[in-house]
Structure formats: C-alpha cells, structure tokens
Coordinates of C-alpha atoms and ligand atoms in Angstrom, one line a residue:
X741 CA 11.2 -2.4 23.5
X742 CA 10.6 1.2 23.1
X743 CA 6.6 1.0 22.4
X744 CA 4.1 -1.3 22.9
X745 CA 0.3 -0.4 21.6
X746 CA -2.2 -2.4 22.6
X747 CA -5.9 -2.7 21.4
X748 CA -6.3 1.1 20.8
X749 CA -10.0 1.9 19.6
X750 CA -10.8 5.7 19.2
X751 CA -13.9 7.5 18.1
X752 CA -14.7 11.1 17.2
X753 CA -18.3 11.0 17.7
X754 CA -19.6 8.8 15.5
X755 CA -16.5 8.3 13.5
X756 CA -14.2 5.2 14.2
X757 CA -10.9 6.7 13.4
X758 CA -9.1 3.7 14.9
X759 CA -10.2 -0.1 15.5
X760 CA -8.2 -2.5 17.9
X761 CA -4.8 -1.3 16.8
X762 CA -1.9 -3.3 18.4
X763 CA 1.8 -3.2 17.4
X764 CA 5.4 -3.2 19.2
X765 CA 8.4 -1.3 18.1
X766 CA 11.9 -2.4 19.1
X767 CA 14.6 0.0 20.2
X768 CA 16.7 1.7 17.6
X769 CA 14.1 1.0 14.8
X770 CA 12.5 3.2 12.3
X771 CA 8.7 2.6 11.5
X772 CA 6.6 3.8 9.0
X773 CA 2.7 4.3 9.2
X774 CA 1.5 4.0 5.7
X775 CA -2.1 4.7 4.6
X776 CA -4.6 7.0 2.6
X777 CA -5.8 10.4 4.0
X778 CA -8.3 10.0 6.7
X779 CA -7.2 6.2 7.8
X780 CA -6.4 7.3 11.4
X781 CA -2.5 7.9 11.2
X782 CA -2.5 11.4 13.0
X783 CA -4.9 10.1 15.6
X784 CA -2.7 7.4 16.6
X785 CA 0.5 9.3 16.8
X786 CA -1.4 11.9 19.0
X787 CA -2.4 9.3 21.4
X788 CA 1.1 7.8 21.4
X789 CA 2.3 11.5 22.1
X790 CA -0.2 11.9 24.9
X791 CA -1.8 14.8 23.0
X792 CA -5.1 12.9 22.6
X793 CA -6.4 11.1 25.7
X794 CA -6.9 7.5 25.2
X795 CA -10.4 5.7 25.1
X796 CA -9.7 2.1 25.0
X797 CA -6.7 0.3 25.0
X798 CA -3.0 0.8 26.6
X799 CA 0.3 2.4 25.6
X800 CA 3.6 1.3 27.3
X801 CA 6.6 3.5 26.6
X802 CA 9.8 1.5 27.7
X803 CA 7.7 -0.7 29.6
X804 CA 6.1 1.9 31.6
X805 CA 2.3 2.1 31.2
X806 CA 1.7 5.7 30.0
X807 CA -2.0 5.7 28.7
X808 CA -4.7 3.9 29.8
X809 CA -8.4 4.6 30.6
X810 CA -7.3 6.2 34.1
X811 CA -3.8 7.3 33.1
X812 CA -2.6 9.9 30.6
X813 CA 0.9 10.7 31.2
X814 CA 1.2 14.4 29.7
X815 CA 3.4 14.8 26.6
X816 CA 6.3 16.5 28.5
X817 CA 6.6 13.8 30.6
X818 CA 7.0 11.2 27.7
X819 CA 10.5 10.8 26.2
X820 CA 9.1 11.4 22.9
X821 CA 9.5 14.5 20.1
X822 CA 7.2 15.2 17.5
X823 CA 6.6 17.1 14.5
X824 CA 3.0 17.6 13.3
X825 CA 1.8 19.0 10.1
X826 CA 1.3 22.3 11.5
X827 CA 5.2 22.7 12.8
X828 CA 4.4 24.7 15.8
X829 CA 7.7 26.4 16.3
X830 CA 8.3 29.1 18.9
X831 CA 7.3 32.3 17.1
X832 CA 9.0 34.8 19.3
X833 CA 12.4 32.7 18.9
X834 CA 14.6 32.7 15.9
X835 CA 15.4 29.6 14.2
X836 CA 19.0 29.1 16.0
X837 CA 17.0 29.8 19.5
X838 CA 14.4 27.4 18.5
X839 CA 16.7 24.8 18.1
X840 CA 19.2 25.6 21.0
X841 CA 16.2 25.7 23.2
X842 CA 15.4 22.2 22.2
X843 CA 19.0 21.1 22.7
X844 CA 19.5 22.9 25.9
X845 CA 19.3 19.9 28.3
X846 CA 21.7 18.0 26.4
X847 CA 25.4 17.3 27.5
X848 CA 26.7 17.7 23.9
X849 CA 24.4 20.5 23.1
X850 CA 26.8 22.5 21.0
X851 CA 27.7 19.6 18.8
X852 CA 24.1 18.4 18.3
X853 CA 22.7 21.7 17.5
X854 CA 25.6 21.9 14.6
X855 CA 24.6 18.4 13.5
X856 CA 20.9 19.0 13.2
X857 CA 21.4 22.5 11.7
X858 CA 23.7 20.8 8.9
X859 CA 21.2 17.8 8.5
X860 CA 18.3 20.1 7.7
X861 CA 20.2 22.5 5.9
X862 CA 19.1 25.5 7.5
X863 CA 22.6 27.5 8.0
X864 CA 21.2 30.2 5.8
X865 CA 18.4 31.3 7.9
X866 CA 19.6 30.8 11.5
X867 CA 18.7 34.6 12.6
X868 CA 15.2 34.6 10.8
X869 CA 11.7 34.0 12.7
X870 CA 9.5 31.1 11.8
X871 CA 6.9 33.6 10.2
X872 CA 9.5 34.8 7.7
X873 CA 10.3 31.3 6.5
X874 CA 8.4 29.2 3.8
X875 CA 6.5 26.2 4.7
X876 CA 9.4 23.5 3.4
X877 CA 12.0 25.9 5.5
X878 CA 9.6 25.8 8.5
X879 CA 9.4 22.0 8.2
X880 CA 13.2 21.5 8.3
X881 CA 13.6 23.7 11.3
X882 CA 10.9 21.8 13.0
X883 CA 12.4 18.5 12.0
X884 CA 15.9 19.9 13.4
X885 CA 14.3 20.9 16.7
X886 CA 12.8 17.5 17.2
X887 CA 15.7 15.7 16.8
X888 CA 17.7 18.0 18.8
X889 CA 15.7 16.9 22.0
X890 CA 17.4 13.6 21.5
X891 CA 14.1 11.7 22.3
X892 CA 13.8 8.0 22.7
X893 CA 11.0 8.1 20.5
X894 CA 10.4 10.6 17.5
X895 CA 7.0 11.0 16.1
X896 CA 7.1 12.5 12.6
X897 CA 3.8 13.3 11.0
X898 CA 4.6 13.8 7.1
X899 CA 7.9 15.2 7.8
X900 CA 9.1 15.5 4.2
X901 CA 5.8 16.5 2.4
X902 CA 6.7 20.0 1.8
X903 CA 10.2 19.5 0.5
X904 CA 11.1 19.4 -3.2
X905 CA 12.3 16.3 -4.7
X906 CA 16.2 16.9 -4.6
X907 CA 16.2 18.2 -1.1
X908 CA 14.0 15.6 0.1
X909 CA 16.3 12.9 -0.8
X910 CA 19.2 14.1 1.0
X911 CA 17.4 15.3 4.1
X912 CA 15.5 12.0 4.3
X913 CA 19.0 10.1 4.1
X914 CA 20.7 12.3 6.5
X915 CA 17.9 12.3 8.9
X916 CA 17.9 8.2 9.0
X917 CA 21.5 8.2 9.7
X918 CA 21.3 10.6 12.3
X919 CA 18.3 9.1 14.1
X920 CA 20.4 5.9 14.0
X921 CA 23.5 7.5 15.2
X922 CA 21.7 9.0 18.2
X923 CA 20.2 5.6 19.1
X924 CA 16.7 6.9 18.9
X925 CA 13.5 5.0 17.3
X926 CA 11.1 7.0 15.1
X927 CA 7.6 6.5 13.6
X928 CA 7.0 8.3 10.4
X929 CA 3.6 9.0 9.0
X930 CA 3.3 9.0 5.2
X931 CA 1.0 8.2 2.4
X932 CA 4.0 7.9 0.0
X933 CA 4.8 3.9 -0.3
X934 CA 8.3 4.6 -1.7
X935 CA 9.2 6.9 0.8
X936 CA 8.0 4.5 3.5
X937 CA 10.5 1.7 1.9
X938 CA 13.2 3.8 1.9
X939 CA 12.9 4.9 5.5
X940 CA 11.8 2.2 7.5
X941 CA 12.8 -1.0 9.0
X942 CA 9.2 -2.1 9.2
X943 CA 6.0 -0.7 7.6
X944 CA 2.5 -0.7 9.2
X945 CA -0.2 -0.4 6.9
X946 CA -3.7 1.3 7.9
X947 CA -6.8 1.3 6.1
X948 CA -10.1 2.6 7.6
X949 CA -8.8 2.7 11.3
X950 CA -7.4 -0.9 11.1
X951 CA -3.9 -2.6 10.7
X952 CA -4.0 -4.4 7.2
X953 CA -0.3 -5.8 7.5
X954 CA 2.9 -5.0 9.5
X955 CA 6.2 -6.3 7.9
X956 CA 9.5 -5.3 6.4
X957 CA 9.4 -3.2 3.2
X958 CA 10.4 -6.6 1.3
X959 CA 7.6 -8.3 2.8
X960 CA 4.9 -5.5 2.1
X961 CA 6.3 -5.2 -1.5
X962 CA 6.7 -8.9 -2.5
X963 CA 3.9 -10.5 0.0
X964 CA 1.2 -8.1 0.2
X965 CA -1.9 -9.4 2.0
X966 CA -4.6 -8.2 0.0
X967 CA -5.3 -6.0 -3.3
X968 CA -5.1 -2.6 -1.2
X969 CA -1.5 -3.4 0.1
X970 CA -0.5 -4.6 -3.4
X971 CA -1.8 -1.3 -5.1
X972 CA 0.2 1.0 -2.6
X973 CA 3.1 0.8 -4.9
X974 CA 1.6 2.3 -8.0
X975 CA -1.3 1.6 -10.3
X976 CA -2.1 -2.2 -11.0
X977 CA -3.9 -4.3 -13.6
X978 CA -7.1 -5.7 -12.1
X979 CA -9.0 -8.9 -13.3
X980 CA -11.5 -10.7 -11.3
X981 CA -12.5 -14.3 -12.1
X982 CA -13.3 -17.7 -10.5
X983 CA -11.2 -20.7 -9.6
X984 CA -11.8 -23.5 -12.2
X985 CA -10.3 -26.8 -11.2
X986 CA -7.0 -25.5 -9.7
X987 CA -6.4 -22.5 -12.0
X988 CA -7.7 -19.2 -13.2
X989 CA -8.2 -18.6 -16.9
X990 CA -7.0 -14.9 -17.5
X991 CA -6.0 -12.7 -20.4
X992 CA -2.3 -13.6 -19.4
X993 CA -2.9 -17.3 -19.6
X994 CA -3.7 -19.8 -16.9
X995 CA -2.7 -19.1 -13.3
X996 CA -2.2 -22.1 -11.2
X997 CA -4.2 -21.6 -7.8
X998 CA -3.9 -25.5 -6.0
X999 CA -5.1 -24.0 -2.5
X1000 CA -8.2 -22.3 -3.9
X1001 CA -11.4 -24.3 -3.9
X1002 CA -13.5 -24.8 -7.0
X1003 CA -15.6 -21.5 -8.0
X1004 CA -13.9 -19.3 -5.4
X1005 CA -14.2 -15.6 -6.7
X1006 CA -10.6 -13.8 -6.8
X1007 CA -8.9 -10.8 -7.5
X1008 CA -5.9 -11.2 -9.8
X1009 CA -3.6 -8.1 -9.2
X1010 CA -0.9 -7.7 -12.0
X1011 CA 1.6 -5.1 -11.5
X1012 CA 2.8 -3.2 -14.8
X1013 CA 6.4 -4.6 -14.2
X1014 CA 5.0 -8.2 -14.4
X1015 CA 4.5 -7.9 -18.2
X1016 CA 8.0 -8.1 -19.8
X1017 CA 7.3 -7.1 -23.5
X1018 CA 9.2 -8.5 -26.6
X1019 CA 8.9 -7.1 -30.2
X1020 CA 9.1 -10.4 -31.8
X1021 CA 6.1 -12.3 -31.5
X1022 CA 7.0 -16.1 -31.0
X1023 CA 5.6 -19.0 -29.0
X1024 CA 9.4 -19.5 -27.8
X1025 CA 9.2 -16.2 -25.7
X1026 CA 5.5 -16.5 -24.8
X1027 CA 2.0 -17.8 -25.8
X1028 CA 0.6 -14.5 -24.5
X1029 CA 0.5 -11.5 -26.7
X1030 CA -1.1 -8.1 -26.8
X1031 CA -1.6 -5.2 -29.3
X1032 CA -0.1 -2.1 -28.7
X1033 CA -2.7 0.9 -28.2
X1034 CA -0.1 3.7 -27.1
X1035 CA 3.6 3.9 -26.0
X1036 CA 4.1 6.7 -23.1
X1037 CA 7.6 7.7 -22.5
X1038 CA 8.2 8.7 -18.6
X1039 CA 12.0 9.2 -18.5
X1040 CA 13.7 6.2 -17.2
X1041 CA 10.7 3.9 -18.1
X1042 CA 8.0 3.6 -20.4
X1043 CA 4.2 2.8 -19.8
X1044 CA 2.9 0.7 -22.7
X1045 CA -0.9 0.5 -23.1
X1046 CA -2.2 -2.9 -24.7
X1047 CA -5.2 -4.8 -25.5
X1048 CA -4.9 -8.4 -24.6
X1049 CA -7.4 -11.2 -25.1
X1050 CA -8.8 -13.8 -22.8
X1051 CA -9.4 -17.5 -24.2
X1052 CA -13.1 -16.4 -25.0
X1053 CA -11.9 -13.6 -26.9
X1054 CA -13.1 -10.9 -24.6
X1055 CA -10.5 -7.8 -24.7
X1056 CA -8.9 -6.3 -21.7
X1057 CA -7.0 -2.9 -21.6
X1058 CA -3.6 -3.4 -19.7
X1059 CA -0.4 -1.4 -18.7
X1060 CA 3.1 -2.6 -18.8
X1061 CA 6.1 -0.7 -17.3
X1062 CA 9.2 -1.3 -19.5
X1063 CA 12.7 0.4 -19.8
X1064 CA 12.1 4.1 -21.4
X1065 CA 13.7 3.2 -24.5
X1066 CA 11.3 0.5 -25.2
X1067 CA 8.7 2.0 -27.5
X1068 CA 6.7 -0.2 -29.6
X1069 CA 4.4 1.6 -32.3
X1070 CA 0.8 1.6 -32.0
X1071 CA -1.0 -1.4 -33.5
X1072 CA 2.2 -3.3 -33.4
X1073 CA 2.1 -6.9 -31.6
X1074 CA 4.1 -7.7 -28.6
X1075 CA 4.8 -11.0 -26.9
X1076 CA 4.2 -10.9 -23.0
X1077 CA 6.5 -12.8 -20.9
X1078 CA 5.5 -13.0 -17.2
X1079 CA 7.2 -12.1 -14.0
X1080 CA 5.5 -14.1 -11.3
X1081 CA 6.9 -12.0 -8.4
X1082 CA 4.6 -9.2 -9.5
X1083 CA 1.3 -11.3 -10.0
X1084 CA -0.8 -11.9 -7.0
X1085 CA -4.2 -13.9 -6.4
X1086 CA -6.4 -12.8 -3.6
X1087 CA -9.8 -14.5 -2.6
X1088 CA -12.8 -12.2 -2.4
X1089 CA -16.3 -12.5 -1.1
Ligands
ATP2183 P1 -4.4 12.7 6.9 O1 -3.3 11.8 6.1 O2 -5.3 13.4 5.8 O3 -3.8 13.4 7.8 P2 -5.0 10.7 8.7 O4 -4.7 9.4 8.3 O5 -4.0 11.2 9.7 O6 -5.4 11.6 7.6 P3 -6.8 11.3 11.1 O7 -6.5 12.6 11.3 O8 -6.3 10.4 12.2 O9 -6.6 10.6 9.8 O10 -8.4 11.1 11.0 C1 -9.0 9.8 11.1 C2 -10.4 10.0 11.1 O11 -10.8 10.7 12.2 C3 -11.0 11.0 9.8 O12 -12.2 10.6 9.4 C4 -11.2 12.1 10.4 O13 -12.0 12.9 9.9 C5 -11.5 12.2 11.9 N1 -11.2 13.0 12.9 C6 -9.9 13.1 13.2 N2 -9.7 14.2 14.2 C7 -11.0 14.4 14.5 C8 -11.5 15.5 15.4 N3 -10.8 16.2 16.2 N4 -12.9 15.5 15.1 C9 -13.7 14.8 14.7 N5 -13.3 13.9 13.8 C10 -11.8 13.9 13.7

C-alpha cells in the first residue's frame, strides 16, 4: 500500500476544511479526488505532501508514519512529487533545466527527460524561461517536471485545467500510460467528473470536507450513493415525492420501492439519458408520454425539453438526452421508454 490516510480533520479558524477523512491507496493506482470548489481537495493533498501541518489524524506513506500531531516529515523527505495550481517552476532555469534538474538523481535521467518532454509536448520551448510561457504551457512543464522526479506518489492539483480540449485528451492519455509504466501512483484533484472517470482506477467524492463515496468510476456512475453524487455527471431531472404502498407515483410512471417504508420522503433522480424518446405515440412502446417544448441540437446529441404530466395532471418540465439527429417538432407528442440504469431513488429527511 502506498498511502493510508486515517481520520484527518482540519480547520482554518472556524472553517472545517476536512472532516474525519480516511482512505487507502494501493501501489500502482491512479485516484481522483472529485468535488466542487471549496470542498477541501487542495487541503487534503497539501496535508499528504507535508506542506500543511496536520491537526488531527494520521498519514502513512509506504507503511511509514509521516504525519501525526507530533510528527511532520518535511515534503522533501517524502517520496512524493506535486503540481499545484500555481505551478511553482524555478524562474531562473529554462524549461529544459527545470526538467533535467528534476530528473538529476535518476539512473535513466536522459531517457526519462526525453520521455516527459515528449509526453507534455514541450519540445518547442525547451530554451524559454517560465515567465515567457502561457499558463497552459507552464502547466505542461510542471507536469513533466513532477513526473521526471519518478516519485512513488504524484499529487496533481487540477493538472489539466488550463489545456485546450484537443491537447488535454492527448496529454491525459500519455500521462496515464507514463505513470503506469513508471510504476508510480497518483492522486489527481479535479472537479470534472468525466475527466475523473477517464483517468482513475478509483474516485473519491468529497463534499463539504467529508468523503461521500469511494468507488470505481463504474460504481460511482451506476451506483451513486445520493443525489449529489448522481448529479456530478451532468444535469438531472429531480422529482420529490413519498412512498405509497411499495412504489412512488411519478410523472414517468410508478417506480417500485419495496425496501422503503410507507410515507418515506424520497428524491427521484432521473438522468436525461434515462428518457428514451419515440416519435410514434403507442402504448406498445410506453404508457408514458411527453409534449415537446423545444429540441436543442448539441452536436453528437440533442436535449429535448418536454412537459410530462403525473397521474393527477400536474405538469413537470423534463429533459431527455437523445442522439443528435432526433429532433421532434415543438408541440409534438413523444412516447417515453425508460432506461432504469439511469433512474435512482434516494431517501431524504
Ligand atoms: P478549489 O477547487 O476552489 O481549489 P478546494 O476543494 O481545493 O477548492 P480548499 O482549498 O481545500 O478547497 O479549501 C477548503 C476550505 O478551506 C474552503 O472553505 C477554503 O476557503 C478554506 N481554506 C483553505 N485554505 C485556507 C487558508 N489558508 N486559510 C483560511 N481558509 C482556508
């Protein structure tokens, strides 16, 4: 095991930035920390790096206790490398010198330097100084430099945020392969759920300083623990109701809830992809219908805005995500087939 974090709680005056956070990371794995701005992601990796002194809890690196109330092993004595949002490149060194310096203690220095230069696509500005680079270029140099140290654990705080979309995909892909081939592990902080799914073996979802769920990208996507986790992957349709004799009556029909007690208040989260639309209105396809308000074409897919009525005739606005070439006319009727993999019922107080 590379990292064992136990019961971290951290305050900044009266702000509780982390609340009893515990998790473990196996060797050779890539983990994403996913959560909104201000939820405690940077505080967590600053504590792991040793840049922030621990207040409560313990951190073990490769089974050695490195942070505890009375112990704070300095960052340079931990086999960790990190890239924070401000990059922190050496200003008096060129790009090549920054990277060579990082790789200097490695046996395979030359090969490693070449590998990270090509990974980060920075061949064209090796002789420039950090202040001569754009934000995205500095980010790529910082990434290359952090990998050149060949650390056991790499901590990356939003490492791809300043890159444009086409560059981002390539660099993320190459970074993953290099981290795996160097047999390092990495923790990558992000607020982008798709990026987290693409990058990680496991995702740690944080909200308000607490871990909400830890799981594989598949677990988090198909078995979210609550409406917050379900909504991380894009907008959702939300319907709040009560359980009535083992089911919930909703605008998209009756949903079975055999494990919930009578009268329990629930949130029904319906992802737009759960609503599969057909232009023909037929009970053979579905008993559930909607009336189209608008069809918005967004390239590969379209978002269809609809009005759907529940059994008492109350109307609800819902969105369906369909293939981009399915664009029903406003005011037309559609049948709604359901994909239950994208419909979730969560109890609430
Ligand atoms: P972002 O995605 O915006 O970088 P984050 O999830 O990394 O956010 P943190 O930077 O860890 O969040 O901050 C967690 C909470 O602690 C926030 O409420 C923040 O305002 C507060 N905080 C962080 N650092 C300090 C500090 N040095 N002094 C006071 N409050 C702080």
